[in-house]
Amino acid sequence: MKLEKLLEFLELEDPSEFEYFENLADLMETDMEIEPETMYQLLEAVDMEVMGQMIENYFSEILNALPEDAMEMYTLLDSVRLAFVGMAKHLEEERDLVLFADELTRFRNWYSLYSTVWVREIVKEIPREKEVPLRDALTLVRMEQLGGEKYDYIFEEALDFEMDQYTVAFADLVQESGGSSERDEELEALDLPGIEYTDHIFKPEKLH
């Protein structure tokens, strides 16, 4: 998807207008495939302090929608929240934005398109099961809370999402240290591979 088409879908004239909770919700929940390159072009113009707050609010909505017994899923999503909020608030280099765009895209596509949650009807007859992405399972939870049909939710197959090790370490460290030189020294001590511009991690200069 090209940036122009994404902006049209979001009903925005310019990426700098991406500043409201509804913008992020629309971005995260669309059925359309979004490439990391397009996400990067969008995020280039977004106020990252505002982005961090939008992510915090959006993930709070997700976490509040989870059933009380879905503790493993809660832990997974909360760790993703911490990583994204940390990255958004502490981007210092171009490669940080590349990683942020790549990881946010990968999570978005998993959350709305490729994750697998089984939902089973709670009925006296033989219950039916269906497979839905995590996004749709949480929609059913919200509808159930408003008096809709009741389901059992099986999240085990949706616990397969992992963030890049470098991304998680970066987000954790910047929340603790807040200093770029200190961050670089600690990352180097962890002996992580860092970012590599491959077919999966794009080169920003190719976008302009």
C-alpha positions in Angstrom: 0.0 0.0 0.0 1.3 3.4 -0.9 1.3 6.3 1.6 -1.3 8.2 -0.4 -3.7 5.3 -0.2 -3.1 4.9 3.5 -3.8 8.6 4.1 -6.9 8.4 2.1 -8.1 5.4 4.2 -7.3 7.4 7.4 -9.0 10.4 6.0 -5.9 12.6 6.4 -4.4 15.0 4.0 -0.9 14.9 5.5 0.9 12.5 7.9 1.4 15.3 10.4 -2.4 15.1 11.0 -2.0 11.7 12.5 -2.5 12.7 16.2 -5.7 11.2 17.5 -6.6 7.9 19.2 -9.0 7.1 16.3 -6.2 7.5 13.8 -4.1 4.8 15.5 -7.1 2.5 16.0 -7.9 2.7 12.3 -4.3 2.1 11.4 -4.0 -0.9 13.7 -7.3 -2.5 12.8 -7.7 -2.2 9.1 -7.8 -5.4 7.0 -5.4 -3.9 4.5 -1.8 -5.1 4.4 0.6 -2.3 5.3 4.3 -2.5 4.5 7.0 -1.2 6.9 8.1 1.3 4.3 4.7 2.9 4.2 4.6 2.9 8.0 8.0 4.6 8.1 6.8 7.4 5.7 3.8 8.0 7.9 5.7 8.0 11.2 8.4 10.4 9.8 6.0 13.3 10.2 4.3 12.2 13.5 5.0 13.8 16.8 6.6 10.9 18.7 5.6 12.2 22.1 2.0 12.2 20.9 2.5 8.8 19.3 3.7 7.4 22.6 0.6 8.6 24.4 -1.6 7.2 21.7 0.1 3.8 22.0 -0.3 3.9 25.7 -4.0 4.6 25.4 -4.6 2.1 22.7 -2.9 -0.8 24.5 -4.8 0.1 27.7 -8.0 -0.4 25.7 -6.8 -3.8 24.5 -5.6 -4.9 27.9 -8.9 -3.9 29.5 -10.8 -5.9 27.0 -9.0 -9.2 27.8 -10.8 -11.8 29.8 -9.5 -12.0 33.4 -8.1 -15.5 32.9 -6.0 -14.5 29.9 -2.9 -13.7 32.0 -0.3 -15.0 29.4 -1.8 -12.9 26.7 -2.0 -9.9 29.1 1.7 -10.3 29.9 2.6 -10.5 26.2 0.7 -7.5 25.2 1.9 -5.4 28.1 5.5 -6.1 27.2 4.7 -5.0 23.6 3.1 -1.8 25.0 6.2 -1.0 27.1 8.5 -1.6 24.2 6.6 0.6 21.7 6.0 3.4 24.2 9.7 3.4 25.1 10.8 3.5 21.5 8.3 6.3 20.5 9.4 8.5 23.3 13.2 8.0 22.9 13.9 7.8 19.1 17.3 9.3 18.5 18.6 8.0 15.2 17.2 7.1 11.8 17.7 3.4 12.5 15.5 3.7 15.6 12.6 4.9 13.5 13.2 2.2 10.9 13.1 -0.4 13.7 10.0 1.2 15.2 8.2 1.2 11.8 9.2 -2.4 11.1 8.1 -3.7 14.5 4.9 -1.7 14.6 3.9 -3.0 11.2 4.8 -6.6 12.1 2.7 -6.4 15.3 -0.2 -4.7 13.5 -0.3 -7.3 10.8 -0.2 -10.1 13.4 -2.8 -8.5 15.7 -5.4 -7.8 13.0 -4.7 -10.4 10.3 -2.5 -13.4 11.2 -2.9 -14.2 14.9 -5.0 -17.2 15.8 -7.6 -17.2 18.6 -10.2 -19.9 18.9 -13.6 -18.9 20.2 -16.1 -21.5 21.3 -19.7 -20.8 21.9 -21.1 -21.3 25.4 -24.3 -23.2 24.6 -26.2 -26.2 25.8 -26.0 -27.8 22.4 -22.8 -28.9 20.7 -20.7 -25.7 20.7 -19.3 -24.3 17.5 -15.7 -23.1 17.3 -14.3 -20.5 14.9 -10.8 -19.1 14.3 -10.4 -15.4 14.4 -7.5 -12.9 14.7 -6.8 -11.4 18.1 -8.4 -8.1 17.0 -11.7 -9.9 16.3 -11.6 -12.0 19.5 -11.4 -8.8 21.6 -14.3 -7.3 19.6 -16.4 -10.3 20.7 -15.3 -9.9 24.3 -16.5 -6.2 24.2 -19.8 -7.3 22.6 -20.2 -10.0 25.3 -19.7 -7.4 28.0 -22.6 -5.4 26.4 -24.9 -8.4 26.5 -23.8 -10.3 23.4 -23.2 -14.0 22.9 -20.9 -15.6 25.3 -17.7 -17.5 24.3 -14.7 -19.3 25.6 -11.5 -17.8 24.3 -8.5 -20.0 23.6 -5.4 -17.8 23.2 -2.6 -20.4 23.2 -1.9 -20.2 19.5 -1.8 -16.4 19.6 1.1 -16.4 22.1 3.6 -16.8 19.3 4.4 -13.1 18.7 7.9 -12.1 19.6 9.5 -8.6 19.2 13.0 -8.3 17.9 15.5 -8.8 20.7 17.3 -5.5 19.8 14.0 -3.6 19.9 13.1 -4.9 23.3 16.5 -4.2 24.8 16.5 -0.7 23.3 13.1 0.1 24.7 14.0 -1.2 28.1 17.3 0.6 28.3 16.1 4.0 27.2 13.3 3.9 29.8 15.9 3.3 32.4 18.8 5.5 31.3 17.5 8.2 29.0 21.0 8.9 27.7 22.2 8.0 24.2 25.8 7.3 25.0 24.9 5.2 28.0 22.3 3.4 25.9 24.9 2.6 23.2 27.4 1.3 25.7 24.8 -1.0 27.3 23.6 -2.3 24.0 27.1 -3.1 22.9 27.7 -5.0 26.2 24.6 -7.1 25.4 26.3 -8.2 22.1 23.1 -7.9 20.1 23.2 -7.9 16.3 21.5 -4.6 15.9 19.8 -3.4 12.8 20.6 -4.9 9.4 19.2 -3.4 6.2 17.9 -6.6 4.5 14.9 -7.4 2.4 12.9 -7.3 5.6 14.5 -4.1 7.0 14.3 -1.4 4.4 16.8 1.4 3.7 15.1 4.7 4.3 17.0 6.5 1.6 15.2 4.4 -1.0 11.9 6.0 0.0 12.8 9.5 -1.1 
